[in-house]
XYZ file of C-alpha atoms in Angstrom:
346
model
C -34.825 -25.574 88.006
C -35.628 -23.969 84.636
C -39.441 -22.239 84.511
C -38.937 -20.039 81.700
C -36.294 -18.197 79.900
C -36.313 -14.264 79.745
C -35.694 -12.744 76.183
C -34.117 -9.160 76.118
C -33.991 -8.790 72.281
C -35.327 -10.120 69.243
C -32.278 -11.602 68.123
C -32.144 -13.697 71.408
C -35.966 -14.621 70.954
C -34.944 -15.465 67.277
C -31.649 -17.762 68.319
C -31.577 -21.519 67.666
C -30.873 -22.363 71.366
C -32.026 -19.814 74.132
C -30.762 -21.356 77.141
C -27.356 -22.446 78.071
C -28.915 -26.011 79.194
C -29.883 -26.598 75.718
C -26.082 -25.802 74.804
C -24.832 -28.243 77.155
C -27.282 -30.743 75.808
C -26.259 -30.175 72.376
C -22.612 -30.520 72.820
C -23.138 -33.418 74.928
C -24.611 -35.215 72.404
C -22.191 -34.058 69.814
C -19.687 -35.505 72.518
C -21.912 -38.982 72.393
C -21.890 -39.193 68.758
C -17.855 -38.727 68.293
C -17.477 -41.314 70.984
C -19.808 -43.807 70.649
C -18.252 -45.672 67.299
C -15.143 -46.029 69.382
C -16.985 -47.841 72.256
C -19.512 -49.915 70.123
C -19.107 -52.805 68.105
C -19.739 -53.326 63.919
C -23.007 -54.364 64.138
C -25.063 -51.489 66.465
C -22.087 -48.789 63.807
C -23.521 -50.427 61.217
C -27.378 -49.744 62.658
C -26.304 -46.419 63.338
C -25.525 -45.511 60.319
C -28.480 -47.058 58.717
C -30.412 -44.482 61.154
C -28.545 -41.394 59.904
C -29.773 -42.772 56.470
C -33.623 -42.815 57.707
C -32.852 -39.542 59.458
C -32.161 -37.664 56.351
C -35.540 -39.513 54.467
C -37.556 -39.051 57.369
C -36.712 -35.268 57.530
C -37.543 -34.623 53.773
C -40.817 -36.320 54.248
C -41.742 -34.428 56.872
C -41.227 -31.040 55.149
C -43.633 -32.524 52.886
C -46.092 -34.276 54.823
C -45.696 -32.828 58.698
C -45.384 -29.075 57.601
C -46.555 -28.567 54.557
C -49.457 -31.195 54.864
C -49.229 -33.137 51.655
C -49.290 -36.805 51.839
C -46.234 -39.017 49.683
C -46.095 -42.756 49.100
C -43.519 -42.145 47.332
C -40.203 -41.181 49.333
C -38.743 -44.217 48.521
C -38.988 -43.964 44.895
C -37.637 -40.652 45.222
C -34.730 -42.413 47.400
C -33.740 -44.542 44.453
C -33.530 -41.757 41.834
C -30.619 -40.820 44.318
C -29.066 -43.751 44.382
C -28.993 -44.806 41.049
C -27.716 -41.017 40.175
C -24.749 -42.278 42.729
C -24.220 -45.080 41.066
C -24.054 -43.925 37.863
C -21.631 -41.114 38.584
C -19.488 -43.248 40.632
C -19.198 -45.997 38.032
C -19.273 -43.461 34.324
C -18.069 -39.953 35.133
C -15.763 -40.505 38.860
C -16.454 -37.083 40.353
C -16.216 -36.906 44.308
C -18.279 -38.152 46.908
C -19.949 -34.426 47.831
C -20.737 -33.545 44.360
C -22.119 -37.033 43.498
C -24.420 -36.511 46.839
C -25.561 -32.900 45.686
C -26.076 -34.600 41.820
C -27.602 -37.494 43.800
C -30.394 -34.915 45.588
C -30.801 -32.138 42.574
C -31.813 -35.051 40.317
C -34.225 -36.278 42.864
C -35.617 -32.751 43.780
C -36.480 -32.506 39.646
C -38.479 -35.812 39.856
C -39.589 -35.173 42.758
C -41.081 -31.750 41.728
C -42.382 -33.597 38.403
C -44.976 -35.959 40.455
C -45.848 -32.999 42.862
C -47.659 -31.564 40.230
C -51.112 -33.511 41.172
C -50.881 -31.805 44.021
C -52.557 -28.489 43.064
C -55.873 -30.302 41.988
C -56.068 -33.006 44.327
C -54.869 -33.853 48.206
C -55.072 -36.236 50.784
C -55.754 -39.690 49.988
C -56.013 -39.212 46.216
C -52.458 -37.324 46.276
C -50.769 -40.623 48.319
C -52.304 -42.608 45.288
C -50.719 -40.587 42.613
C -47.039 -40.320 44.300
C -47.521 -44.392 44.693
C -47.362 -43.775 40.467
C -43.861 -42.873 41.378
C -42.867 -45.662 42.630
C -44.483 -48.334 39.222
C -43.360 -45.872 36.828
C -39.768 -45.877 38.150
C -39.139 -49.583 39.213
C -40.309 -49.678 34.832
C -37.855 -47.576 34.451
C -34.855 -49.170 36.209
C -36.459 -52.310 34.632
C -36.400 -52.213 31.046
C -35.032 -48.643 30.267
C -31.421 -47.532 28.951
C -28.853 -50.417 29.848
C -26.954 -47.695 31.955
C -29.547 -48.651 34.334
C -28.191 -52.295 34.693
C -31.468 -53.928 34.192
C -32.947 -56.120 36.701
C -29.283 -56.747 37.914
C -29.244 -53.575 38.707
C -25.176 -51.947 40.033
C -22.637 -52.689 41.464
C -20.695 -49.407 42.404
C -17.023 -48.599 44.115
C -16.819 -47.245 47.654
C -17.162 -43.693 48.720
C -13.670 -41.760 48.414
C -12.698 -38.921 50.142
C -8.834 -37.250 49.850
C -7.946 -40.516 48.714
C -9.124 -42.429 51.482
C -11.661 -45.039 50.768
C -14.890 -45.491 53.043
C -15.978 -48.796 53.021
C -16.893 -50.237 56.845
C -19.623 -49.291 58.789
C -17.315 -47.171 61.095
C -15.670 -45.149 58.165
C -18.637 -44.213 56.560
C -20.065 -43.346 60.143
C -18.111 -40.218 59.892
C -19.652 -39.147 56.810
C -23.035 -40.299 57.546
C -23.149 -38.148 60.638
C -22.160 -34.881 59.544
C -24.435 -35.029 56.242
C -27.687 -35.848 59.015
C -26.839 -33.239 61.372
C -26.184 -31.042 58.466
C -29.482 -31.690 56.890
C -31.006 -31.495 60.280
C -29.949 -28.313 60.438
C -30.955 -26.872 57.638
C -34.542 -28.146 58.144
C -34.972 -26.937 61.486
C -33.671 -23.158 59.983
C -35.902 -23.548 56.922
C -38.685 -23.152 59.113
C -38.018 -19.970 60.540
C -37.730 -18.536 56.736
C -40.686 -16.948 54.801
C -40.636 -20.643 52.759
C -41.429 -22.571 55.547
C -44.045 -20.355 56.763
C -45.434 -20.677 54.217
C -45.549 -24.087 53.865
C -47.155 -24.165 57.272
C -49.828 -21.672 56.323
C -50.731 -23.685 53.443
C -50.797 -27.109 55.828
C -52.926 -24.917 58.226
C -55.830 -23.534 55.668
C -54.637 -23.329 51.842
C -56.762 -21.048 50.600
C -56.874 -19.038 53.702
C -52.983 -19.004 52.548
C -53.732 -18.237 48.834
C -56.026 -15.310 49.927
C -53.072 -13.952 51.653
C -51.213 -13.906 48.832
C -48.594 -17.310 49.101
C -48.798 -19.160 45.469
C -50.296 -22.505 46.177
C -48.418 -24.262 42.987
C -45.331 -22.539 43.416
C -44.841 -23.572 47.449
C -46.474 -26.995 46.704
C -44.163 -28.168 43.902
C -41.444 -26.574 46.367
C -42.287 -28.518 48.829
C -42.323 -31.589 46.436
C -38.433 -30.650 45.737
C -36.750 -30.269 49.245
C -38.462 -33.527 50.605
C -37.698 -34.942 47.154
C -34.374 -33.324 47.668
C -33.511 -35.002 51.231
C -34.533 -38.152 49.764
C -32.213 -38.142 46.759
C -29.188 -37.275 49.543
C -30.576 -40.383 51.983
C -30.329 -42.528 48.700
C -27.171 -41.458 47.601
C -25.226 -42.403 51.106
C -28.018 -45.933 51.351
C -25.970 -46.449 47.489
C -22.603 -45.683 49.100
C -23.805 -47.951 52.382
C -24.909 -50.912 50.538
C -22.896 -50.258 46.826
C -25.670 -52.281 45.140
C -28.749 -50.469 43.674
C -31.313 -52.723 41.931
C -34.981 -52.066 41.000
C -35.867 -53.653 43.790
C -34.020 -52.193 46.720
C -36.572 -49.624 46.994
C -40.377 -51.492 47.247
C -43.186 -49.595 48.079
C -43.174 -50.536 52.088
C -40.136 -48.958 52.371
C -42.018 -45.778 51.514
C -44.732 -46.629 54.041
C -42.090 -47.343 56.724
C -41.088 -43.308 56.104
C -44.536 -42.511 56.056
C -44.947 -44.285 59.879
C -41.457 -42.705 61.031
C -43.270 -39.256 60.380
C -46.400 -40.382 62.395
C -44.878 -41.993 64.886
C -42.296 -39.489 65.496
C -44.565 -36.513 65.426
C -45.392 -34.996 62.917
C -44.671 -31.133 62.207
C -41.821 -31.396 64.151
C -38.037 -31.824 63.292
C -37.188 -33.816 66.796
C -40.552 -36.100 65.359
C -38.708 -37.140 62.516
C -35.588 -38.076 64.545
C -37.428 -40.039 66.823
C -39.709 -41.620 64.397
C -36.413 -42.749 62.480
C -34.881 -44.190 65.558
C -38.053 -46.550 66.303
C -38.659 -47.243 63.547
C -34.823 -48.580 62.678
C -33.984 -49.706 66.201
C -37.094 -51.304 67.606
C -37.458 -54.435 65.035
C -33.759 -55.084 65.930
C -34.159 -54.923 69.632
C -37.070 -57.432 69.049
C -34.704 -59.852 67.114
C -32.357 -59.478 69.784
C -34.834 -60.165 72.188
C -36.053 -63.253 70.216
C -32.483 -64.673 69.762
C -31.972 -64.859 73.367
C -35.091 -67.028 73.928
C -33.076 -70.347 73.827
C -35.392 -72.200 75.953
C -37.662 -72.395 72.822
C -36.091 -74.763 69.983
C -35.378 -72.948 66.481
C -37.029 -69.463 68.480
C -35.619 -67.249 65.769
C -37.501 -69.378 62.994
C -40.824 -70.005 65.374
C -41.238 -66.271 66.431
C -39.914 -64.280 63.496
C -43.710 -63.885 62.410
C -44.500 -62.596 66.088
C -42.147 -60.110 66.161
C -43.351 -58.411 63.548
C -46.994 -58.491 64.740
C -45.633 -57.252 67.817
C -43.582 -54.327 66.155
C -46.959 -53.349 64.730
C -48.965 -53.624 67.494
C -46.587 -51.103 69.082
C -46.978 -48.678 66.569
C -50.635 -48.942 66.992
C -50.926 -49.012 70.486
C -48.833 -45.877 70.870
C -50.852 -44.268 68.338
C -53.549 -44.455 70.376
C -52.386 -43.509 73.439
C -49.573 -41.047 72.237
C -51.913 -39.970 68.474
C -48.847 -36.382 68.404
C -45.968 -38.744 68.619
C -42.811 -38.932 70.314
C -41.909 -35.193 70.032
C -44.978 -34.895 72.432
C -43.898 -37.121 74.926
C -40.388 -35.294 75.224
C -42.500 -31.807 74.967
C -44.083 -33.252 78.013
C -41.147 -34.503 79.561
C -39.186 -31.222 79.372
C -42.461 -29.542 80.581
C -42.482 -31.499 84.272
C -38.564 -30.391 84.498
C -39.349 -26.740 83.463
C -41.542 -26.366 86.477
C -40.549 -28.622 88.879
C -40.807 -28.637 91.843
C -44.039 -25.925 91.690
C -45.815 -28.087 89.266
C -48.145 -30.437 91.473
């Protein structure tokens, strides 16, 4: 039984994890993660690592988006300026797998920061229009600029390589993938207890409430811009050193809108939110195919009921939308609430 835990001192009221149940949660999972490519098989290593990937995207949009209240179409495009910096380092210059990643998300942060300039003048809707402009004037870009782009072919890179080791499977690159997310989970989860992401919150809340109080609306804005453009140039980098083929067309608008939903879905405002949101949003359509490819008693089922899955995917999202509108963060907030008080709570 856990009602409440007792603070002594700030510094314990100011500590990541208060309670020693939250420890042993967290190093169980650590213990679950370390484990679980050694028990699983390529295919649900390989999903796993594609979630890290969303993870990392997810998170940076929901600096943006969940905390600081500025809506992107455009995470995506901000993805591929990370992966094409990847590629072009691996392929031209050779430098390690770390410093390419950091080149991969400082690049990204720049553009990023670029297209966040709308936002001082105009929000909402009208901002999620003009970070789509992202995505058009990139995919041009990739398209018909310098031929160190690769054209429509796009590139072809080498594997990630670390101490002279190469990463290439699923289960070598898991153990990169994983560190970098809970790294970057980290960090988000700490940026929020800093004077930045206050104020990003205070601006979300009421921002000219916040500019009264003296926080610079451009300044925190086009910041904000940069760290979720930031995470996004880091997720594209390791979806380059995943897939080792970046084209103009690997990142296409809906896979900005499928960020956009992991926020939403997840929770947003919320760091757990965009873990969860990531999760459904990767796992769910390929529990669905599963589902459908063990309907045998219907002839050519994965064919026939490809297009129903993916109504039904959507019809999930809306349906728990409207029953669940704060997310999946709110469900476990409510779940950890009945366990809190239990057995007093009737």
């Amino acid at each position: 039984m856990r009602i409440s835990a007792a603070h002594e001192t700030y510094a314990q009221a100011e500590s990541f994890l208060d309670t020693n149940v939250q420890r042993v949660m967290l190093l169980l999972l650590f213990a679950g993660l370390v484990v679980f490519p050694f028990l699983a098989d390529q295919y649900w290593i390989y999903l796993a690592c594609l979630v890290a990937i969303h993870i990392v995207g997810t998170t940076g949009l929901n600096i943006l988006t969940g905390y600081t209240g500025l809506i992107s179409v455009g995470q995506a495009a901000f993805m591929s300026v990370g992966a094409y910096t990847v590629a072009i380092l691996e392929i031209h210059v050779g430098t390690p797998f770390i410093f390419n990643l950091i080149a991969a998300g400082v690049v990204a942060a720049g553009v990023g920061a670029i297209f966040g300039v709308p936002s001082l003048r105009v929000k909402g809707l009208y901002l999620a229009i003009a970070t789509i402009a992202a995505s058009f004037i990139l995919h041009f870009l990739y398209t018909n600029g310098p031929s160190i782009l690769g054209g429509t072919q796009g590139l072809s890179m080498p594997p990630a390589r670390l101490f002279e080791y190469d990463f290439v499977r699923p289960f070598q690159l898991y153990w990169l993938f994983v560190p970098l997310t809970a790294l970057s989970v980290f960090a988000a989860a700490n940026l929020f207890r800093t004077r930045i992401g206050r104020a990003f919150i205070a601006i979300r809340d009421r921002d000219i409430s916040a500019e009264v109080l003296g926080i610079p609306l451009l300044k925190y804005k086009l910041l904000s811009f940069a760290l979720s453009s930031f995470y996004a140039g880091i997720a594209g980098g390791m979806w380059a050193y995943f897939f080792r083929v970046v084209t103009p067309e690997s990142f296409p608008l809906i896979y900005s809108i499928f960020f956009l939903a992991a926020v939403i879905v997840g929770g947003m405002g919320t760091i757990l939110g965009g873990i969860l949101g990531a999760i459904f949003m990767t796992v769910i359509p390929e529990l669905l195919k599963l589902l459908v490819s063990y309907m045998t008693f219907i002839p050519n089922a994965t064919a026939q009921l490809s297009p129903i899955r993916t109504i039904v995917f959507g019809l999930l999202i809306v349906v728990f939308l409207l029953f669940e509108p704060q997310g999946l963060a709110e469900t476990w907030r409510r779940i950890r609430r009945f366990f809190h008080l239990w057995p007093f709570k009737k």
